[in-house]
Short mmCIF file of C-alpha atoms in Angstrom, two decimals:
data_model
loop_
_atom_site.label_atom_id
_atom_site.label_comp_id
_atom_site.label_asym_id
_atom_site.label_seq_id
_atom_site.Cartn_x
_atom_site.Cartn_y
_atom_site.Cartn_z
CA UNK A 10 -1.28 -6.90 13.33
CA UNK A 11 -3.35 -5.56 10.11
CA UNK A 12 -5.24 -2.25 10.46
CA UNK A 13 -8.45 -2.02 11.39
CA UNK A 14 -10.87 -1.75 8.27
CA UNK A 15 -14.43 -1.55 6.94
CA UNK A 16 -15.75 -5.24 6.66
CA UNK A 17 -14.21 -6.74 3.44
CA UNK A 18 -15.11 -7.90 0.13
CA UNK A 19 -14.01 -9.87 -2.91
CA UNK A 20 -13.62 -8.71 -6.57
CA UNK A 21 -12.14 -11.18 -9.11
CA UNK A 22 -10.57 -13.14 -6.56
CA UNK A 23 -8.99 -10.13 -4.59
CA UNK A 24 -10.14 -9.61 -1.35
CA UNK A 25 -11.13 -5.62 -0.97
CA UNK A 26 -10.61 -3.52 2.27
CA UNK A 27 -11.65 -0.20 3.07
CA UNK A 28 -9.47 1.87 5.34
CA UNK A 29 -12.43 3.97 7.12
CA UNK A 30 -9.74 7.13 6.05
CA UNK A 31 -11.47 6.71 2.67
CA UNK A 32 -15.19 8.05 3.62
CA UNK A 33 -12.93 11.22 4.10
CA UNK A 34 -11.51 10.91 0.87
CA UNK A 35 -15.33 10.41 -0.41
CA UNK A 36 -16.54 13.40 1.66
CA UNK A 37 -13.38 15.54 0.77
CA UNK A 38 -14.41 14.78 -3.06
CA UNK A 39 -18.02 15.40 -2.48
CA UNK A 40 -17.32 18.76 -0.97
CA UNK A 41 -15.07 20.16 -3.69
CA UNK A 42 -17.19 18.85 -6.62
CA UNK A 43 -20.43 20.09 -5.08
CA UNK A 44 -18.41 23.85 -5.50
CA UNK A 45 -17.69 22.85 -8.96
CA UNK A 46 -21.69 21.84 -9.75
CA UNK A 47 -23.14 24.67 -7.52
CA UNK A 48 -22.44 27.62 -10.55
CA UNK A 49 -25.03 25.62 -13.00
CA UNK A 50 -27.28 23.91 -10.39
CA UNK A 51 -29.63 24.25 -7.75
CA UNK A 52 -28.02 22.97 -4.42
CA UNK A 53 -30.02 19.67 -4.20
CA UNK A 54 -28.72 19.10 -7.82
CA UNK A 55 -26.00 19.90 -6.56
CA UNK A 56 -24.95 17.72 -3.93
CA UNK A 57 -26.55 14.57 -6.20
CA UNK A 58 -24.13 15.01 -8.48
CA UNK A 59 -21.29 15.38 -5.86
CA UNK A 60 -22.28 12.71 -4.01
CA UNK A 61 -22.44 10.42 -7.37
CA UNK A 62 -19.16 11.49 -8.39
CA UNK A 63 -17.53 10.90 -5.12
CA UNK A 64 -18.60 7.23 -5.47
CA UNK A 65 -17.33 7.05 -8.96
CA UNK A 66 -14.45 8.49 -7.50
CA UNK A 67 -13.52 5.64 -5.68
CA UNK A 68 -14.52 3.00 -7.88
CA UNK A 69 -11.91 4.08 -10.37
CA UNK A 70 -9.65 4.26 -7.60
CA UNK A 71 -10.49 0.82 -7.10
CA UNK A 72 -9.91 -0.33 -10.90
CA UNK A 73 -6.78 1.34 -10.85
CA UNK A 74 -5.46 -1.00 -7.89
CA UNK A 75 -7.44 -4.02 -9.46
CA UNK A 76 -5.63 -3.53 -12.61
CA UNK A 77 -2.18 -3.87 -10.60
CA UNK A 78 -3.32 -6.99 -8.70
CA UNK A 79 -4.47 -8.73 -11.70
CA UNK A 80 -1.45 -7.95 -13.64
CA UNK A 81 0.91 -8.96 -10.94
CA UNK A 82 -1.01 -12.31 -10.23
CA UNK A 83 -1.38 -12.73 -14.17
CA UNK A 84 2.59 -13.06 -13.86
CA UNK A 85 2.51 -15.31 -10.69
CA UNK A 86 2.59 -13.23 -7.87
CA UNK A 87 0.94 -13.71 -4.67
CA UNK A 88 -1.74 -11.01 -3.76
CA UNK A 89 -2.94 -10.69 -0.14
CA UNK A 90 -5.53 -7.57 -0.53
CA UNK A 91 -6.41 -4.14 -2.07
CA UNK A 92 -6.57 -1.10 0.42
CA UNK A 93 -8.42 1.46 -0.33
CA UNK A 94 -7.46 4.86 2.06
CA UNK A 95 -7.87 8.85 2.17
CA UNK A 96 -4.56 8.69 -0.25
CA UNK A 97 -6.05 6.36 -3.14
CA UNK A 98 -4.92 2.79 -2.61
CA UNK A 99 -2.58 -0.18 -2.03
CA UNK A 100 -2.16 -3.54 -3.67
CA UNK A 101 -0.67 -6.08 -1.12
CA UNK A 102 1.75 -8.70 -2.72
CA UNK A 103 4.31 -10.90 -2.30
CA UNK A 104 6.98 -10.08 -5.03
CA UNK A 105 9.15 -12.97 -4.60
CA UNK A 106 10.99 -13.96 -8.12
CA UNK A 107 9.88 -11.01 -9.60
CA UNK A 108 12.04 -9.73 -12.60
CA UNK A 109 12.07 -6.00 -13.36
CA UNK A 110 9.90 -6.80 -16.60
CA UNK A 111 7.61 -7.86 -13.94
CA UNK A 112 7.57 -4.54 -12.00
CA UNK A 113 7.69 -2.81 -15.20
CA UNK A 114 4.24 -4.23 -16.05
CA UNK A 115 2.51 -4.61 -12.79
CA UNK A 116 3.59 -0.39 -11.81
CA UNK A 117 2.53 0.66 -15.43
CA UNK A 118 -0.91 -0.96 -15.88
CA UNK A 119 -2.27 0.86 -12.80
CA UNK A 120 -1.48 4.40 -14.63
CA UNK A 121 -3.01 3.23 -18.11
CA UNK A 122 -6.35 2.21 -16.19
CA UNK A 123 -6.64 5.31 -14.84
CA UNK A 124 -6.12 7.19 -18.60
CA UNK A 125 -8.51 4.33 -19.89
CA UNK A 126 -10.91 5.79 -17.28
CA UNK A 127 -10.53 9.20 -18.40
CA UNK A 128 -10.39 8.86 -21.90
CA UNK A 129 -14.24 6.88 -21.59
CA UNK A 130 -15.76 9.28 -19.30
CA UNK A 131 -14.49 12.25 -21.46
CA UNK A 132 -16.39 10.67 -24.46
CA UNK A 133 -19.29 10.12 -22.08
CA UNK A 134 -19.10 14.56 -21.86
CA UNK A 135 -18.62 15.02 -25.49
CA UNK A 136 -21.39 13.06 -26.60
CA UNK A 137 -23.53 13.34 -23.41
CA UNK A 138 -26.07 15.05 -25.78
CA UNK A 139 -26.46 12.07 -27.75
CA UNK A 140 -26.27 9.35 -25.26
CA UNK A 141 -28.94 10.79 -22.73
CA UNK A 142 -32.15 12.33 -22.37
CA UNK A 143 -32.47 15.77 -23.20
CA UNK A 144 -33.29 16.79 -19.18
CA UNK A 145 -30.17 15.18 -17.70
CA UNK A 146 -27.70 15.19 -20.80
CA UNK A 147 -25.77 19.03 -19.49
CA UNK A 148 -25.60 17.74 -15.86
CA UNK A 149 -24.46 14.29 -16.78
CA UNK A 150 -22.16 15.61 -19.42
CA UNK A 151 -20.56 17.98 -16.72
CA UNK A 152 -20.23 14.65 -14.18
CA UNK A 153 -18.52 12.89 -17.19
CA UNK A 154 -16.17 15.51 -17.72
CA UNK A 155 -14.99 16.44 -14.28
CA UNK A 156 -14.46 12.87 -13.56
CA UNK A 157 -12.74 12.59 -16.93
CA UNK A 158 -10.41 15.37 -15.31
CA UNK A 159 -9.67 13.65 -12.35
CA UNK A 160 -8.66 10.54 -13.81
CA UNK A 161 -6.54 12.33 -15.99
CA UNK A 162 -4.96 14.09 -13.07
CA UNK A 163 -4.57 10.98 -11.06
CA UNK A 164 -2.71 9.23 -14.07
CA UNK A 165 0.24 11.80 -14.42
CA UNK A 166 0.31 12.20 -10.79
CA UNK A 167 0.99 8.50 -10.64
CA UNK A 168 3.18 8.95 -13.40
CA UNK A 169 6.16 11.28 -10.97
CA UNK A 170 8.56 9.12 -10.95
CA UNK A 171 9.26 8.76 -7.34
CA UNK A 172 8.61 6.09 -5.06
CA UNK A 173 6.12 5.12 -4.05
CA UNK A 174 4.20 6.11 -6.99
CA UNK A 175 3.82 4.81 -9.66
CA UNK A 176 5.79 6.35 -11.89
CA UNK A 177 8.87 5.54 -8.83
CA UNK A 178 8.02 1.74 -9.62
CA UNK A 179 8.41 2.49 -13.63
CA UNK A 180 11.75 4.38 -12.82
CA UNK A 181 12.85 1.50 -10.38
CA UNK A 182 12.21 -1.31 -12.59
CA UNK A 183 14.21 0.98 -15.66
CA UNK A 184 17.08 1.23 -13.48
CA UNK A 185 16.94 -2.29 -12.49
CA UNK A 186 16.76 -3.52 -15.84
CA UNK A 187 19.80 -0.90 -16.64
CA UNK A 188 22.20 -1.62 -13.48
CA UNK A 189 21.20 -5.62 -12.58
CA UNK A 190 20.96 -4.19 -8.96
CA UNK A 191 17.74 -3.69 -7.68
CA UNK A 192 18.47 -1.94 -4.47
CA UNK A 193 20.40 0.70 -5.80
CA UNK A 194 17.22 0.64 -8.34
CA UNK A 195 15.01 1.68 -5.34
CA UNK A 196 17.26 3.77 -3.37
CA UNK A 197 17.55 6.07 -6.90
CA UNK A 198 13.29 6.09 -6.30
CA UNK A 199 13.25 6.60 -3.13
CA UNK A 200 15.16 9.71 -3.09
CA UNK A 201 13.58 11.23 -6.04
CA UNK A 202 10.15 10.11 -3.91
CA UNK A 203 11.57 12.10 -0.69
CA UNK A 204 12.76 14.94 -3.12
CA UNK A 205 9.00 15.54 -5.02
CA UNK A 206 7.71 15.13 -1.31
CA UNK A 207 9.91 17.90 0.06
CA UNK A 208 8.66 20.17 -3.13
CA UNK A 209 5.35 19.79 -2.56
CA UNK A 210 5.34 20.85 1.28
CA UNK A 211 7.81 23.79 -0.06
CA UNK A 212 4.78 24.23 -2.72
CA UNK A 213 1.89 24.16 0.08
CA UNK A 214 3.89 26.44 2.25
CA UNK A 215 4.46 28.57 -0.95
CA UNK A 216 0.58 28.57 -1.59
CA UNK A 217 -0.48 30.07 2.09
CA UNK A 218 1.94 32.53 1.94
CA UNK A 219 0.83 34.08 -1.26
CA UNK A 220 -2.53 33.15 -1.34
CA UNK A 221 -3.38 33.34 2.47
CA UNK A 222 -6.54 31.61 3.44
CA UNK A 223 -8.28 31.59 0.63
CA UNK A 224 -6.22 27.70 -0.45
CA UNK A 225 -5.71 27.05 2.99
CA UNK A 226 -6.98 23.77 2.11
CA UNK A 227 -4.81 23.46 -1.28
CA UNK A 228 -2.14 24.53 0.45
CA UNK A 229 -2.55 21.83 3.32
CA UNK A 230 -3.46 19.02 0.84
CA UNK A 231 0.13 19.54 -1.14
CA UNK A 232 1.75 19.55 2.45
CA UNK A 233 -0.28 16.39 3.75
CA UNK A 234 0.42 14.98 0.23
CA UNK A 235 4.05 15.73 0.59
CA UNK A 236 4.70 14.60 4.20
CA UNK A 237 2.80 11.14 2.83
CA UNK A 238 5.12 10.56 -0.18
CA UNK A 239 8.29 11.21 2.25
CA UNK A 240 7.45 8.87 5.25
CA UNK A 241 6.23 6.29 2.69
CA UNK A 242 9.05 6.52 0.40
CA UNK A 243 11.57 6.28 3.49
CA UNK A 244 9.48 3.49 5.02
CA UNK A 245 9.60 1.73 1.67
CA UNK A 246 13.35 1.58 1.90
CA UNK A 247 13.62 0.22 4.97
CA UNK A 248 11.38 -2.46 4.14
CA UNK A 249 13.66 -3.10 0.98
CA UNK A 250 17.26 -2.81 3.25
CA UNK A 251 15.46 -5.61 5.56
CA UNK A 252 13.94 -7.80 2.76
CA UNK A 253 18.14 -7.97 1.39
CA UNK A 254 19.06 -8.52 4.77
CA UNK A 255 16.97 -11.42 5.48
CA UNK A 256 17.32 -12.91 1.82
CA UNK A 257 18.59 -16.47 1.69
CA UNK A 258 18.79 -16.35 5.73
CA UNK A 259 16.98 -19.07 7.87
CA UNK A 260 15.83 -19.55 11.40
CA UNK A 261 18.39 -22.01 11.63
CA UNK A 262 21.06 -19.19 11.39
CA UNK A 263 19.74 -17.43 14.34
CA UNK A 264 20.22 -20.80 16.52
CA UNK A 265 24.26 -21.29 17.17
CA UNK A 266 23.75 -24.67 18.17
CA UNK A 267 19.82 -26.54 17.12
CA UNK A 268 18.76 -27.07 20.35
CA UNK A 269 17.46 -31.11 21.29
CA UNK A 270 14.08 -32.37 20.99
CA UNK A 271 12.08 -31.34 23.98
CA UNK A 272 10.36 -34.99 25.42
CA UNK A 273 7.30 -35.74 26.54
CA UNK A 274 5.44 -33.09 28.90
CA UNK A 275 9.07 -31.41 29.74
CA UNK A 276 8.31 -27.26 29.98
CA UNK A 277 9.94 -24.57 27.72
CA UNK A 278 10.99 -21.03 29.70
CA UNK A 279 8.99 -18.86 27.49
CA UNK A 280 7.34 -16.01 28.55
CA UNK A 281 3.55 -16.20 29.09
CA UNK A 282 1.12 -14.74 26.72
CA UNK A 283 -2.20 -13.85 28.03
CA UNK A 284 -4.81 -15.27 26.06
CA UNK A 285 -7.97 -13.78 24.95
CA UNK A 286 -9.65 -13.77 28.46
CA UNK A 287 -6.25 -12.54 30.47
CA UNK A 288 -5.34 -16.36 30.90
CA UNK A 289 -1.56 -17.51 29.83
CA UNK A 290 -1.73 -19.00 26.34
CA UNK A 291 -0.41 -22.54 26.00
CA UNK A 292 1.86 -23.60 23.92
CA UNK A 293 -0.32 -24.66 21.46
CA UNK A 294 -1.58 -21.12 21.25
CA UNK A 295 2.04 -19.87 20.78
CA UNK A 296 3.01 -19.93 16.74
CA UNK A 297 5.69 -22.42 15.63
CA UNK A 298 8.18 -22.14 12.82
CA UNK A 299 10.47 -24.77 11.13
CA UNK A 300 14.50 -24.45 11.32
CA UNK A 301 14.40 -24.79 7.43
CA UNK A 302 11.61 -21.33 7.50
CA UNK A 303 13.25 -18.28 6.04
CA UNK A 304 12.99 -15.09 7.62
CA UNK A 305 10.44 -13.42 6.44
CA UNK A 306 8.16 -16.50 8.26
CA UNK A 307 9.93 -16.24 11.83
CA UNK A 308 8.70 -12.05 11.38
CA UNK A 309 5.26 -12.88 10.38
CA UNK A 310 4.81 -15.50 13.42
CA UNK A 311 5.08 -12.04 15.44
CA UNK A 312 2.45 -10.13 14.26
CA UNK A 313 -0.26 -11.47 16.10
CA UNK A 314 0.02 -10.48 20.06
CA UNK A 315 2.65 -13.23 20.77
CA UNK A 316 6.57 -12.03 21.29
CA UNK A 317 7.63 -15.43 21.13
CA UNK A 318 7.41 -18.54 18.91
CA UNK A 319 8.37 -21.98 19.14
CA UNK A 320 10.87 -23.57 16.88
CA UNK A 321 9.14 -26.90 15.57
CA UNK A 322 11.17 -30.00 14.17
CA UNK A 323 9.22 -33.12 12.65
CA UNK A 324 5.87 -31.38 14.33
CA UNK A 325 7.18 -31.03 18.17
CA UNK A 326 8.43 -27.95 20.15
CA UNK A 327 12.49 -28.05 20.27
CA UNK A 328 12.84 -24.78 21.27
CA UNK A 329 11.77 -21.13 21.47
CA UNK A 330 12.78 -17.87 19.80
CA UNK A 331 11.47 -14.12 21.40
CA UNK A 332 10.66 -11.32 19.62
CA UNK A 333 13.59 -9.21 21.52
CA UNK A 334 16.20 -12.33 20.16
CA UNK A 335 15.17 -11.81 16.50
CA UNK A 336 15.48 -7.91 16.63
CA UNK A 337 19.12 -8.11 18.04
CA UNK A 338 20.27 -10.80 15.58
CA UNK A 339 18.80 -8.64 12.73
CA UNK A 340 20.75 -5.49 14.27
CA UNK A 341 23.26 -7.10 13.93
CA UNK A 342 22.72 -8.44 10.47
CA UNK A 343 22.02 -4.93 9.02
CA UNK A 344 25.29 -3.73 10.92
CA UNK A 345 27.18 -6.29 9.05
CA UNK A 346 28.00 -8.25 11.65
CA UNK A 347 28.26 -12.14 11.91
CA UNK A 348 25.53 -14.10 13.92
CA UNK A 349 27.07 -15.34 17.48
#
């Protein structure tokens, strides 16, 4: 079931949601640049600026991601969405027959968008004088240059090589290129990911201590920051683990024996799933896979509100699969055992 968003757009062919985390991201950003404009300008000034820069903010957030899905669809790869969220973003995409060129490229270009970012908008500071009108040239100079910083900052950050930054991806796709094995690739990511994300909750616990109060907020945001990069480095494994385990596996090879063609109006002992209105869904309702689907289909079928899908030959219902039948005969996969 996808997250509830913002309502949705399209840019160059990529459809664009907004996680409603990121008008806390926005108002995070607006708040600490309004301290940094407050020592040259009045307070309406001020908050102007702020609330200008917080906008550019995300838009270069935004052309960072864009410049990963358009590389990775440049080199044929299927991409579902962009995300933006109160931690930056995330390009959705379906890797399949990627080569570690291809993650080299797609992981990288995200990084150099953001240094192309800062590299214009510091120009846009040092020759603010020139470019714009006398009245506005120090303020907008000062906007240029602070966001300049930021996209600087958010460049090398991206850079730490750790999944599942950027810089994680560049590592991973290295070591893939090195070794020929990509999961050992990631798992050498991943743990450098959970290691940097340890540090930096060691560093925000470090920060109160010393600092008390005062970078209360610093000190939470390395935590936060910290506890992000470990759950989503971790959850990124598993993900990985259960994309090898399913590879080259069909629904066939959950199904000892393909069960016969049901005929006519005969019934099928699923479980009922309520419909819409609290009525049982019929089996039309219920989604239907192929014995020839791989795996990663039967898993999607779930993610609506049904736990069970029918198994379709030639167009007609031979069978039925539940949700609780899949996650044993996976268990079992990742366990190394053989399928009954």
């Amino acid at each position: 079931m996808q997250t509830r968003t913002l309502p949705s757009r399209h840019l160059a062919g990529v459809e664009v949601r907004l996680d409603p985390s990121v008008l806390v991201l926005a108002a995070l950003v607006a708040w600490a640049f309004t301290g940094v404009f407050r020592a040259e300008h009045s307070l309406g000034v001020a908050l102007l600026l702020a609330a200008v820069g917080a906008v550019l903010v995300v838009l270069t957030t935004l052309a960072h991601e864009l410049g990963h899905a358009l590389e990775a669809r440049h080199r044929g790869m299927e991409v579902e969405a962009i995300t933006l969220l109160l931690f930056g973003g995330v390009t959705e995409m379906h890797a399949d027959g990627q080569t570690a060129r291809d993650e080299l490229a797609v992981a990288a270009v995200g990084p150099w968008i953001s240094l192309v970012c800062a590299a214009g908008f510091g120009l846009l500071a040092t020759f603010a004088d020139d470019l714009f009108p006398a009245t506005v040239a120090a303020s907008l100079g000062q906007l240029a240059g602070v966001l300049g910083w930021w996209n600087l900052l958010l460049a090398v950050f991206n850079l730490v090589p750790g999944a599942p930054l950027d810089g994680g991806r560049v590592l991973r796709a290295l070591l893939w290129m090195v070794t020929g094995d990509r999961l050992r690739a990631l798992r050498v990511s991943v743990r450098a990911g959970q290691l940097i994300g340890i540090l930096l909750v060691g560093l925000g616990a470090a920060t109160l201590v010393r600092a008390g109060a005062q970078a209360a907020l610093v000190a939470a945001a390395f935590a936060v920051s910290g506890v992000f990069l470990v759950r989503a480095a971790s959850s990124e494994l598993r993900q990985a683990e259960l994309s090898a385990v399913l590879e080259g596996r069909r629904v066939v090879d959950l199904v000892a024996t393909p069960p016969p063609e049901v005929q006519g109006s005969a019934s099928l002992p699923w479980p009922p799933t309520p419909a819409g209105d609290g009525a049982p869904a019929g089996s039309s309702e219920v989604p239907g896979v192929e014995l020839t689907d791989d795996l990663h289909t039967l898993i999607e079928a779930f993610q609506g509100d049904h736990d069970v899908v029918r198994i379709v030959r030639a167009g007609r219902t031979i069978g039925t699969l539940t949700e609780a039948e899949v996650a044993r005969a996976i268990a079992r996969l990742r366990r190394g055992e053989p399928l009954p």
